[in-house]
Amino acid sequence: MGSIKVRRHWKPQILWLASTLSLLCPVAGAQILPAPPAPFSREVPSGEGVCSTHTSCADLAPRMIQSALGASPLEENLRYLTDSIGGRITGSPAANRAVGWAVEALRHAGVDEVHTEKFTIPAGWSEGHTQIEVISPESFPVRLVSIAWSPGTPEGGITRDIVDVGPGDDAGFARAGEAVKGAIVLVHSDILVTWDDLFHEYAVASGIADRSVHAGALAILWMSSRPNLLLYRHTVAGAGQIDHIPQAVVAREDAERVARFLARGQRVRVHFEMSNRVTGPVESENVIAEIRGREKPGEFVLLGAHLDSWDLGTGALDNGCNAMMVIDAARVIRASGVIPRRSIRFALFTGEEQGLLGSWDYARAHRPELDRMVAAIVFDGGIGEVTGFSLGGRKDLLPAVREALEPVQSLGVKDFTFDIDTGTDEFDFVLEGVPTLVANQAAANYLINYHAASDTFDKVDIAQLKRQVAISAVTAYALADREQPIGPRQSRAQIEQNLKAEGVDSRAPGKWYLFQKGDRGRQP
Ligand SMILES: [Zn+2]
């Protein structure tokens, strides 16, 4: 990612609040705002909407930061979501329970209104019993889990040879030749170290699956890109559809063992059984809350993170921590006692892991009001230090965003980039031409635990997550309260140009195709 040179001087926060001052300080001599309410309290400070003196108004950002970093329900909320509710696959009972609980948690945060918005995903899915038994040349354990939204094997399983197709590129399939037909293919991977490695893993997956199907393979075994027997779950199918052939992730060490036999020219024959449960279309819900703006309530900033997760772990880093951040940001803004000029919506999307299905549906369902949507702010990077935001290709937003976010410069928000993230919930707003901000975060412990059995509560640095609450609350407030929006909604031609300039057409051909067709994004 590129980085933009930033000013190192820290401007007094009073500048950011210049517009707030004139509108929110009409009552001289009113009482100083009380301390933030206790965890899970519905109390709203009595001085709501007014400031007593310029000093207390100018303190707004520091106040919000202090409130975020202090005692809060954040840790207990995350513990409940991850330990008590657990992994939350879209359409599952756990995901539905999380939705109901999040509605309550947002009510406790004191927002004006909370509701859910239903949408339908193409299929429901859960893993059944997944097993490989090695018949020859030796019997040894092969640990594996199903790829999400993969079909199961036919009842009773299949008994077939494994064929090594290397990294699954054209050369790998060419080397394997006719042997692939009717076999189970083994696809190698490199160990995941960087964000780029992860993007690469996603970028090549659907091509490999297509090659496997075209070559007549019956199933795919993906070598885990994480060592030490760590297993994780991915989807390969794009938008919640069931894949063509059964696929599983195999523990790296076990997959390498299979590959060594094959490299010696020994035949590896296995019995592979996977009894996934697949249903027809299922409903899911986004949770949407709002703090209504004082002056232009029809205009809004959206702060969002996805609530759904995979289920081998409990979805703590991805993305339970940031879903709980959104709820606590609502509490912090409410507890500040001031109302922003425009509304702030808080969105907990579901269906993200199946292909951004919840945020896609939201963008589509709310198209008539997207001209009044000032920005979408999305967090989906675990608890790595926030270095700034990516502005989705929109260089025109930089001056306003930089000015608006000066109050969080001291928290490390300094660098703004312009890449378009095609893999999280801001993407459909980019496609609609709405300004977007995605938190740029250090990798920290995100990648090793990504979608894995090890993505659990203990991985979350609560102190850092509180800083994210501070950053997200101040950012949402600053954009909502700014006199002018940070930038206009783009026309379809501008969006198309932006997507091409950022390489979305080549990086995410499936999504690009849907945009071209008009199924996704601003309508022609
Ligand atoms: Zn995520």
PDB file of N, CA and C in Angstrom, residues 199-286:
ATOM      1  N   PHE A 199      -4.263 -11.803   0.012  1.00  0.00           N
ATOM      2  CA  PHE A 199      -4.995 -11.374  -1.185  1.00  0.00           C
ATOM      3  C   PHE A 199      -4.710 -12.335  -2.339  1.00  0.00           C
ATOM      4  N   HIS A 200      -3.443 -12.800  -2.400  1.00  0.00           N
ATOM      5  CA  HIS A 200      -3.064 -13.740  -3.460  1.00  0.00           C
ATOM      6  C   HIS A 200      -3.827 -15.058  -3.301  1.00  0.00           C
ATOM      7  N   GLU A 201      -3.900 -15.543  -2.056  1.00  0.00           N
ATOM      8  CA  GLU A 201      -4.594 -16.812  -1.781  1.00  0.00           C
ATOM      9  C   GLU A 201      -6.044 -16.732  -2.292  1.00  0.00           C
ATOM     10  N   TYR A 202      -6.683 -15.600  -2.024  1.00  0.00           N
ATOM     11  CA  TYR A 202      -8.062 -15.420  -2.498  1.00  0.00           C
ATOM     12  C   TYR A 202      -8.123 -15.270  -4.019  1.00  0.00           C
ATOM     13  N   ALA A 203      -7.155 -14.497  -4.541  1.00  0.00           N
ATOM     14  CA  ALA A 203      -7.217 -14.162  -5.967  1.00  0.00           C
ATOM     15  C   ALA A 203      -7.108 -15.398  -6.855  1.00  0.00           C
ATOM     16  N   VAL A 204      -6.316 -16.391  -6.414  1.00  0.00           N
ATOM     17  CA  VAL A 204      -6.099 -17.545  -7.292  1.00  0.00           C
ATOM     18  C   VAL A 204      -7.117 -18.668  -7.068  1.00  0.00           C
ATOM     19  N   ALA A 205      -7.855 -18.619  -5.952  1.00  0.00           N
ATOM     20  CA  ALA A 205      -8.668 -19.774  -5.565  1.00  0.00           C
ATOM     21  C   ALA A 205      -9.724 -20.156  -6.603  1.00  0.00           C
ATOM     22  N   SER A 206     -10.473 -19.157  -7.102  1.00  0.00           N
ATOM     23  CA  SER A 206     -11.579 -19.535  -7.986  1.00  0.00           C
ATOM     24  C   SER A 206     -11.054 -20.071  -9.321  1.00  0.00           C
ATOM     25  N   GLY A 207      -9.908 -19.547  -9.781  1.00  0.00           N
ATOM     26  CA  GLY A 207      -9.294 -20.058 -11.007  1.00  0.00           C
ATOM     27  C   GLY A 207      -8.873 -21.511 -10.846  1.00  0.00           C
ATOM     28  N   ILE A 208      -8.320 -21.837  -9.685  1.00  0.00           N
ATOM     29  CA  ILE A 208      -7.888 -23.214  -9.422  1.00  0.00           C
ATOM     30  C   ILE A 208      -9.110 -24.147  -9.377  1.00  0.00           C
ATOM     31  N   ALA A 209     -10.163 -23.655  -8.724  1.00  0.00           N
ATOM     32  CA  ALA A 209     -11.388 -24.472  -8.652  1.00  0.00           C
ATOM     33  C   ALA A 209     -11.941 -24.711 -10.061  1.00  0.00           C
ATOM     34  N   ASP A 210     -11.932 -23.668 -10.897  1.00  0.00           N
ATOM     35  CA  ASP A 210     -12.426 -23.818 -12.277  1.00  0.00           C
ATOM     36  C   ASP A 210     -11.592 -24.850 -13.048  1.00  0.00           C
ATOM     37  N   ARG A 211     -10.266 -24.735 -12.913  1.00  0.00           N
ATOM     38  CA  ARG A 211      -9.385 -25.690 -13.614  1.00  0.00           C
ATOM     39  C   ARG A 211      -9.677 -27.117 -13.160  1.00  0.00           C
ATOM     40  N   SER A 212      -9.892 -27.286 -11.858  1.00  0.00           N
ATOM     41  CA  SER A 212     -10.156 -28.630 -11.313  1.00  0.00           C
ATOM     42  C   SER A 212     -11.428 -29.211 -11.918  1.00  0.00           C
ATOM     43  N   VAL A 213     -12.467 -28.364 -11.967  1.00  0.00           N
ATOM     44  CA  VAL A 213     -13.758 -28.830 -12.497  1.00  0.00           C
ATOM     45  C   VAL A 213     -13.601 -29.177 -13.978  1.00  0.00           C
ATOM     46  N   HIS A 214     -12.951 -28.274 -14.712  1.00  0.00           N
ATOM     47  CA  HIS A 214     -12.799 -28.523 -16.156  1.00  0.00           C
ATOM     48  C   HIS A 214     -11.955 -29.755 -16.452  1.00  0.00           C
ATOM     49  N   ALA A 215     -10.997 -30.042 -15.567  1.00  0.00           N
ATOM     50  CA  ALA A 215     -10.137 -31.211 -15.796  1.00  0.00           C
ATOM     51  C   ALA A 215     -10.806 -32.501 -15.316  1.00  0.00           C
ATOM     52  N   GLY A 216     -11.974 -32.373 -14.733  1.00  0.00           N
ATOM     53  CA  GLY A 216     -12.719 -33.574 -14.341  1.00  0.00           C
ATOM     54  C   GLY A 216     -12.394 -34.103 -12.949  1.00  0.00           C
ATOM     55  N   ALA A 217     -11.772 -33.276 -12.105  1.00  0.00           N
ATOM     56  CA  ALA A 217     -11.502 -33.715 -10.727  1.00  0.00           C
ATOM     57  C   ALA A 217     -12.822 -33.880  -9.973  1.00  0.00           C
ATOM     58  N   LEU A 218     -12.819 -34.802  -8.997  1.00  0.00           N
ATOM     59  CA  LEU A 218     -14.046 -35.024  -8.211  1.00  0.00           C
ATOM     60  C   LEU A 218     -14.068 -34.190  -6.939  1.00  0.00           C
ATOM     61  N   ALA A 219     -12.878 -33.802  -6.472  1.00  0.00           N
ATOM     62  CA  ALA A 219     -12.806 -33.036  -5.224  1.00  0.00           C
ATOM     63  C   ALA A 219     -11.456 -32.323  -5.166  1.00  0.00           C
ATOM     64  N   ILE A 220     -11.380 -31.291  -4.285  1.00  0.00           N
ATOM     65  CA  ILE A 220     -10.134 -30.528  -4.139  1.00  0.00           C
ATOM     66  C   ILE A 220      -9.702 -30.545  -2.673  1.00  0.00           C
ATOM     67  N   LEU A 221      -8.424 -30.827  -2.435  1.00  0.00           N
ATOM     68  CA  LEU A 221      -7.837 -30.683  -1.102  1.00  0.00           C
ATOM     69  C   LEU A 221      -6.860 -29.512  -1.162  1.00  0.00           C
ATOM     70  N   TRP A 222      -7.137 -28.498  -0.355  1.00  0.00           N
ATOM     71  CA  TRP A 222      -6.274 -27.306  -0.323  1.00  0.00           C
ATOM     72  C   TRP A 222      -5.304 -27.465   0.850  1.00  0.00           C
ATOM     73  N   MET A 223      -4.013 -27.388   0.566  1.00  0.00           N
ATOM     74  CA  MET A 223      -3.017 -27.414   1.644  1.00  0.00           C
ATOM     75  C   MET A 223      -3.171 -26.153   2.483  1.00  0.00           C
ATOM     76  N   SER A 224      -3.276 -26.307   3.797  1.00  0.00           N
ATOM     77  CA  SER A 224      -3.393 -25.143   4.680  1.00  0.00           C
ATOM     78  C   SER A 224      -2.186 -24.225   4.492  1.00  0.00           C
ATOM     79  N   SER A 225      -2.433 -22.937   4.441  1.00  0.00           N
ATOM     80  CA  SER A 225      -1.328 -21.983   4.310  1.00  0.00           C
ATOM     81  C   SER A 225      -0.764 -21.609   5.686  1.00  0.00           C
ATOM     82  N   ARG A 226      -1.280 -22.242   6.721  1.00  0.00           N
ATOM     83  CA  ARG A 226      -0.788 -21.990   8.081  1.00  0.00           C
ATOM     84  C   ARG A 226      -0.132 -23.265   8.623  1.00  0.00           C
ATOM     85  N   PRO A 227       1.043 -23.171   9.250  1.00  0.00           N
ATOM     86  CA  PRO A 227       1.706 -24.376   9.770  1.00  0.00           C
ATOM     87  C   PRO A 227       1.103 -24.847  11.096  1.00  0.00           C
ATOM     88  N   ASN A 228       1.712 -25.852  11.675  1.00  0.00           N
ATOM     89  CA  ASN A 228       1.370 -26.376  13.003  1.00  0.00           C
ATOM     90  C   ASN A 228      -0.055 -26.916  13.077  1.00  0.00           C
ATOM     91  N   LEU A 229      -0.466 -27.580  12.021  1.00  0.00           N
ATOM     92  CA  LEU A 229      -1.770 -28.263  11.956  1.00  0.00           C
ATOM     93  C   LEU A 229      -2.943 -27.303  12.079  1.00  0.00           C
ATOM     94  N   LEU A 230      -2.703 -26.012  11.920  1.00  0.00           N
ATOM     95  CA  LEU A 230      -3.788 -25.046  12.076  1.00  0.00           C
ATOM     96  C   LEU A 230      -4.752 -25.136  10.889  1.00  0.00           C
ATOM     97  N   LEU A 231      -6.015 -25.229  11.205  1.00  0.00           N
ATOM     98  CA  LEU A 231      -7.041 -25.302  10.161  1.00  0.00           C
ATOM     99  C   LEU A 231      -7.900 -24.045  10.173  1.00  0.00           C
ATOM    100  N   TYR A 232      -8.404 -23.703   9.028  1.00  0.00           N
ATOM    101  CA  TYR A 232      -9.233 -22.508   8.889  1.00  0.00           C
ATOM    102  C   TYR A 232     -10.281 -22.784   7.830  1.00  0.00           C
ATOM    103  N   ARG A 233     -11.233 -21.888   7.754  1.00  0.00           N
ATOM    104  CA  ARG A 233     -12.294 -22.064   6.783  1.00  0.00           C
ATOM    105  C   ARG A 233     -12.332 -20.885   5.822  1.00  0.00           C
ATOM    106  N   HIS A 234     -12.473 -21.177   4.578  1.00  0.00           N
ATOM    107  CA  HIS A 234     -12.617 -20.151   3.548  1.00  0.00           C
ATOM    108  C   HIS A 234     -13.874 -20.458   2.756  1.00  0.00           C
ATOM    109  N   THR A 235     -14.299 -19.488   1.946  1.00  0.00           N
ATOM    110  CA  THR A 235     -15.193 -19.860   0.856  1.00  0.00           C
ATOM    111  C   THR A 235     -14.411 -19.680  -0.423  1.00  0.00           C
ATOM    112  N   VAL A 236     -14.775 -20.416  -1.425  1.00  0.00           N
ATOM    113  CA  VAL A 236     -14.179 -20.247  -2.747  1.00  0.00           C
ATOM    114  C   VAL A 236     -15.255 -19.693  -3.684  1.00  0.00           C
ATOM    115  N   ALA A 237     -16.481 -20.152  -3.518  1.00  0.00           N
ATOM    116  CA  ALA A 237     -17.604 -19.630  -4.308  1.00  0.00           C
ATOM    117  C   ALA A 237     -17.816 -18.166  -3.938  1.00  0.00           C
ATOM    118  N   GLY A 238     -18.247 -17.376  -4.933  1.00  0.00           N
ATOM    119  CA  GLY A 238     -18.279 -15.939  -4.744  1.00  0.00           C
ATOM    120  C   GLY A 238     -19.359 -15.363  -3.852  1.00  0.00           C
ATOM    121  N   ALA A 239     -20.581 -15.694  -4.053  1.00  0.00           N
ATOM    122  CA  ALA A 239     -21.659 -14.936  -3.413  1.00  0.00           C
ATOM    123  C   ALA A 239     -22.706 -15.838  -2.769  1.00  0.00           C
ATOM    124  N   GLY A 240     -22.226 -16.771  -1.966  1.00  0.00           N
ATOM    125  CA  GLY A 240     -23.147 -17.597  -1.198  1.00  0.00           C
ATOM    126  C   GLY A 240     -23.742 -18.761  -1.967  1.00  0.00           C
ATOM    127  N   GLN A 241     -23.180 -19.029  -3.152  1.00  0.00           N
ATOM    128  CA  GLN A 241     -23.648 -20.223  -3.877  1.00  0.00           C
ATOM    129  C   GLN A 241     -22.850 -21.440  -3.424  1.00  0.00           C
ATOM    130  N   ILE A 242     -23.443 -22.608  -3.613  1.00  0.00           N
ATOM    131  CA  ILE A 242     -22.747 -23.847  -3.293  1.00  0.00           C
ATOM    132  C   ILE A 242     -21.766 -24.163  -4.426  1.00  0.00           C
ATOM    133  N   ASP A 243     -20.533 -24.529  -4.053  1.00  0.00           N
ATOM    134  CA  ASP A 243     -19.496 -24.855  -5.045  1.00  0.00           C
ATOM    135  C   ASP A 243     -19.876 -26.067  -5.890  1.00  0.00           C
ATOM    136  N   HIS A 244     -19.119 -26.235  -6.978  1.00  0.00           N
ATOM    137  CA  HIS A 244     -19.410 -27.350  -7.894  1.00  0.00           C
ATOM    138  C   HIS A 244     -18.970 -28.697  -7.338  1.00  0.00           C
ATOM    139  N   ILE A 245     -17.775 -28.760  -6.742  1.00  0.00           N
ATOM    140  CA  ILE A 245     -17.290 -30.055  -6.254  1.00  0.00           C
ATOM    141  C   ILE A 245     -16.816 -29.918  -4.806  1.00  0.00           C
ATOM    142  N   PRO A 246     -16.809 -31.032  -4.040  1.00  0.00           N
ATOM    143  CA  PRO A 246     -16.394 -30.984  -2.630  1.00  0.00           C
ATOM    144  C   PRO A 246     -14.949 -30.494  -2.479  1.00  0.00           C
ATOM    145  N   GLN A 247     -14.738 -29.671  -1.455  1.00  0.00           N
ATOM    146  CA  GLN A 247     -13.409 -29.105  -1.211  1.00  0.00           C
ATOM    147  C   GLN A 247     -13.145 -29.042   0.286  1.00  0.00           C
ATOM    148  N   ALA A 248     -11.890 -29.283   0.660  1.00  0.00           N
ATOM    149  CA  ALA A 248     -11.535 -29.215   2.077  1.00  0.00           C
ATOM    150  C   ALA A 248     -10.144 -28.616   2.232  1.00  0.00           C
ATOM    151  N   VAL A 249      -9.889 -28.025   3.413  1.00  0.00           N
ATOM    152  CA  VAL A 249      -8.552 -27.537   3.768  1.00  0.00           C
ATOM    153  C   VAL A 249      -7.876 -28.626   4.593  1.00  0.00           C
ATOM    154  N   VAL A 250      -6.665 -29.008   4.188  1.00  0.00           N
ATOM    155  CA  VAL A 250      -5.944 -30.091   4.859  1.00  0.00           C
ATOM    156  C   VAL A 250      -4.779 -29.509   5.653  1.00  0.00           C
ATOM    157  N   ALA A 251      -4.589 -29.999   6.872  1.00  0.00           N
ATOM    158  CA  ALA A 251      -3.460 -29.540   7.701  1.00  0.00           C
ATOM    159  C   ALA A 251      -2.182 -29.590   6.875  1.00  0.00           C
ATOM    160  N   ARG A 252      -1.411 -28.527   6.968  1.00  0.00           N
ATOM    161  CA  ARG A 252      -0.235 -28.375   6.110  1.00  0.00           C
ATOM    162  C   ARG A 252       0.707 -29.584   6.203  1.00  0.00           C
ATOM    163  N   GLU A 253       0.993 -30.017   7.429  1.00  0.00           N
ATOM    164  CA  GLU A 253       1.938 -31.115   7.622  1.00  0.00           C
ATOM    165  C   GLU A 253       1.416 -32.413   7.005  1.00  0.00           C
ATOM    166  N   ASP A 254       0.093 -32.624   7.111  1.00  0.00           N
ATOM    167  CA  ASP A 254      -0.497 -33.848   6.537  1.00  0.00           C
ATOM    168  C   ASP A 254      -0.487 -33.778   5.010  1.00  0.00           C
ATOM    169  N   ALA A 255      -0.765 -32.604   4.477  1.00  0.00           N
ATOM    170  CA  ALA A 255      -0.767 -32.434   3.026  1.00  0.00           C
ATOM    171  C   ALA A 255       0.643 -32.628   2.456  1.00  0.00           C
ATOM    172  N   GLU A 256       1.635 -32.117   3.175  1.00  0.00           N
ATOM    173  CA  GLU A 256       3.035 -32.290   2.732  1.00  0.00           C
ATOM    174  C   GLU A 256       3.418 -33.774   2.749  1.00  0.00           C
ATOM    175  N   ARG A 257       2.895 -34.494   3.729  1.00  0.00           N
ATOM    176  CA  ARG A 257       3.190 -35.934   3.825  1.00  0.00           C
ATOM    177  C   ARG A 257       2.620 -36.675   2.611  1.00  0.00           C
ATOM    178  N   VAL A 258       1.384 -36.323   2.264  1.00  0.00           N
ATOM    179  CA  VAL A 258       0.767 -36.900   1.058  1.00  0.00           C
ATOM    180  C   VAL A 258       1.621 -36.555  -0.157  1.00  0.00           C
ATOM    181  N   ALA A 259       2.032 -35.287  -0.252  1.00  0.00           N
ATOM    182  CA  ALA A 259       2.787 -34.823  -1.418  1.00  0.00           C
ATOM    183  C   ALA A 259       4.129 -35.533  -1.538  1.00  0.00           C
ATOM    184  N   ARG A 260       4.747 -35.852  -0.410  1.00  0.00           N
ATOM    185  CA  ARG A 260       6.048 -36.550  -0.471  1.00  0.00           C
ATOM    186  C   ARG A 260       5.900 -37.958  -1.044  1.00  0.00           C
ATOM    187  N   PHE A 261       4.833 -38.655  -0.661  1.00  0.00           N
ATOM    188  CA  PHE A 261       4.588 -39.977  -1.262  1.00  0.00           C
ATOM    189  C   PHE A 261       4.397 -39.845  -2.771  1.00  0.00           C
ATOM    190  N   LEU A 262       3.598 -38.854  -3.161  1.00  0.00           N
ATOM    191  CA  LEU A 262       3.319 -38.662  -4.594  1.00  0.00           C
ATOM    192  C   LEU A 262       4.598 -38.311  -5.355  1.00  0.00           C
ATOM    193  N   ALA A 263       5.445 -37.498  -4.731  1.00  0.00           N
ATOM    194  CA  ALA A 263       6.688 -37.081  -5.385  1.00  0.00           C
ATOM    195  C   ALA A 263       7.618 -38.274  -5.621  1.00  0.00           C
ATOM    196  N   ARG A 264       7.473 -39.304  -4.769  1.00  0.00           N
ATOM    197  CA  ARG A 264       8.288 -40.526  -4.931  1.00  0.00           C
ATOM    198  C   ARG A 264       7.648 -41.491  -5.928  1.00  0.00           C
ATOM    199  N   GLY A 265       6.538 -41.046  -6.490  1.00  0.00           N
ATOM    200  CA  GLY A 265       5.875 -41.898  -7.479  1.00  0.00           C
ATOM    201  C   GLY A 265       4.944 -42.932  -6.857  1.00  0.00           C
ATOM    202  N   GLN A 266       4.680 -42.804  -5.547  1.00  0.00           N
ATOM    203  CA  GLN A 266       3.773 -43.755  -4.898  1.00  0.00           C
ATOM    204  C   GLN A 266       2.336 -43.267  -5.005  1.00  0.00           C
ATOM    205  N   ARG A 267       1.452 -44.179  -5.255  1.00  0.00           N
ATOM    206  CA  ARG A 267       0.046 -43.865  -5.391  1.00  0.00           C
ATOM    207  C   ARG A 267      -0.552 -43.625  -3.996  1.00  0.00           C
ATOM    208  N   VAL A 268      -1.296 -42.552  -3.834  1.00  0.00           N
ATOM    209  CA  VAL A 268      -1.972 -42.312  -2.545  1.00  0.00           C
ATOM    210  C   VAL A 268      -3.467 -42.420  -2.789  1.00  0.00           C
ATOM    211  N   ARG A 269      -4.036 -43.490  -2.225  1.00  0.00           N
ATOM    212  CA  ARG A 269      -5.463 -43.740  -2.414  1.00  0.00           C
ATOM    213  C   ARG A 269      -6.181 -43.503  -1.088  1.00  0.00           C
ATOM    214  N   VAL A 270      -7.292 -42.772  -1.150  1.00  0.00           N
ATOM    215  CA  VAL A 270      -7.988 -42.415   0.099  1.00  0.00           C
ATOM    216  C   VAL A 270      -9.489 -42.652  -0.030  1.00  0.00           C
ATOM    217  N   HIS A 271     -10.108 -42.779   1.149  1.00  0.00           N
ATOM    218  CA  HIS A 271     -11.564 -42.728   1.199  1.00  0.00           C
ATOM    219  C   HIS A 271     -11.928 -41.382   1.825  1.00  0.00           C
ATOM    220  N   PHE A 272     -12.670 -40.575   1.079  1.00  0.00           N
ATOM    221  CA  PHE A 272     -12.990 -39.200   1.492  1.00  0.00           C
ATOM    222  C   PHE A 272     -14.497 -39.084   1.676  1.00  0.00           C
ATOM    223  N   GLU A 273     -14.853 -38.686   2.890  1.00  0.00           N
ATOM    224  CA  GLU A 273     -16.277 -38.590   3.205  1.00  0.00           C
ATOM    225  C   GLU A 273     -16.565 -37.236   3.853  1.00  0.00           C
ATOM    226  N   MET A 274     -17.569 -36.556   3.376  1.00  0.00           N
ATOM    227  CA  MET A 274     -17.892 -35.227   3.905  1.00  0.00           C
ATOM    228  C   MET A 274     -19.403 -35.050   3.786  1.00  0.00           C
ATOM    229  N   SER A 275     -20.046 -34.930   4.947  1.00  0.00           N
ATOM    230  CA  SER A 275     -21.521 -34.936   4.935  1.00  0.00           C
ATOM    231  C   SER A 275     -22.091 -33.555   5.258  1.00  0.00           C
ATOM    232  N   ASN A 276     -21.673 -32.556   4.484  1.00  0.00           N
ATOM    233  CA  ASN A 276     -22.164 -31.196   4.744  1.00  0.00           C
ATOM    234  C   ASN A 276     -23.679 -31.103   4.605  1.00  0.00           C
ATOM    235  N   ARG A 277     -24.257 -30.207   5.424  1.00  0.00           N
ATOM    236  CA  ARG A 277     -25.698 -29.952   5.313  1.00  0.00           C
ATOM    237  C   ARG A 277     -25.909 -28.670   4.501  1.00  0.00           C
ATOM    238  N   VAL A 278     -26.610 -28.834   3.414  1.00  0.00           N
ATOM    239  CA  VAL A 278     -26.867 -27.712   2.515  1.00  0.00           C
ATOM    240  C   VAL A 278     -28.372 -27.528   2.417  1.00  0.00           C
ATOM    241  N   THR A 279     -28.822 -26.287   2.547  1.00  0.00           N
ATOM    242  CA  THR A 279     -30.264 -26.032   2.422  1.00  0.00           C
ATOM    243  C   THR A 279     -30.506 -25.038   1.284  1.00  0.00           C
ATOM    244  N   GLY A 280     -31.755 -24.776   1.022  1.00  0.00           N
ATOM    245  CA  GLY A 280     -32.121 -23.745   0.060  1.00  0.00           C
ATOM    246  C   GLY A 280     -31.858 -22.366   0.649  1.00  0.00           C
ATOM    247  N   PRO A 281     -32.372 -21.323   0.005  1.00  0.00           N
ATOM    248  CA  PRO A 281     -32.135 -19.953   0.477  1.00  0.00           C
ATOM    249  C   PRO A 281     -32.535 -19.763   1.940  1.00  0.00           C
ATOM    250  N   VAL A 282     -31.726 -19.002   2.676  1.00  0.00           N
ATOM    251  CA  VAL A 282     -32.052 -18.690   4.075  1.00  0.00           C
ATOM    252  C   VAL A 282     -31.991 -17.183   4.303  1.00  0.00           C
ATOM    253  N   GLU A 283     -32.749 -16.754   5.304  1.00  0.00           N
ATOM    254  CA  GLU A 283     -32.768 -15.337   5.654  1.00  0.00           C
ATOM    255  C   GLU A 283     -31.672 -15.011   6.649  1.00  0.00           C
ATOM    256  N   SER A 284     -31.143 -13.817   6.518  1.00  0.00           N
ATOM    257  CA  SER A 284     -30.232 -13.291   7.531  1.00  0.00           C
ATOM    258  C   SER A 284     -30.621 -11.837   7.782  1.00  0.00           C
ATOM    259  N   GLU A 285     -30.021 -11.219   8.793  1.00  0.00           N
ATOM    260  CA  GLU A 285     -30.396  -9.850   9.134  1.00  0.00           C
ATOM    261  C   GLU A 285     -29.167  -8.991   9.418  1.00  0.00           C
ATOM    262  N   ASN A 286     -29.180  -7.765   8.930  1.00  0.00           N
ATOM    263  CA  ASN A 286     -28.232  -6.737   9.368  1.00  0.00           C
ATOM    264  C   ASN A 286     -28.861  -6.020  10.559  1.00  0.00           C
TER     265      ASN A 286
END
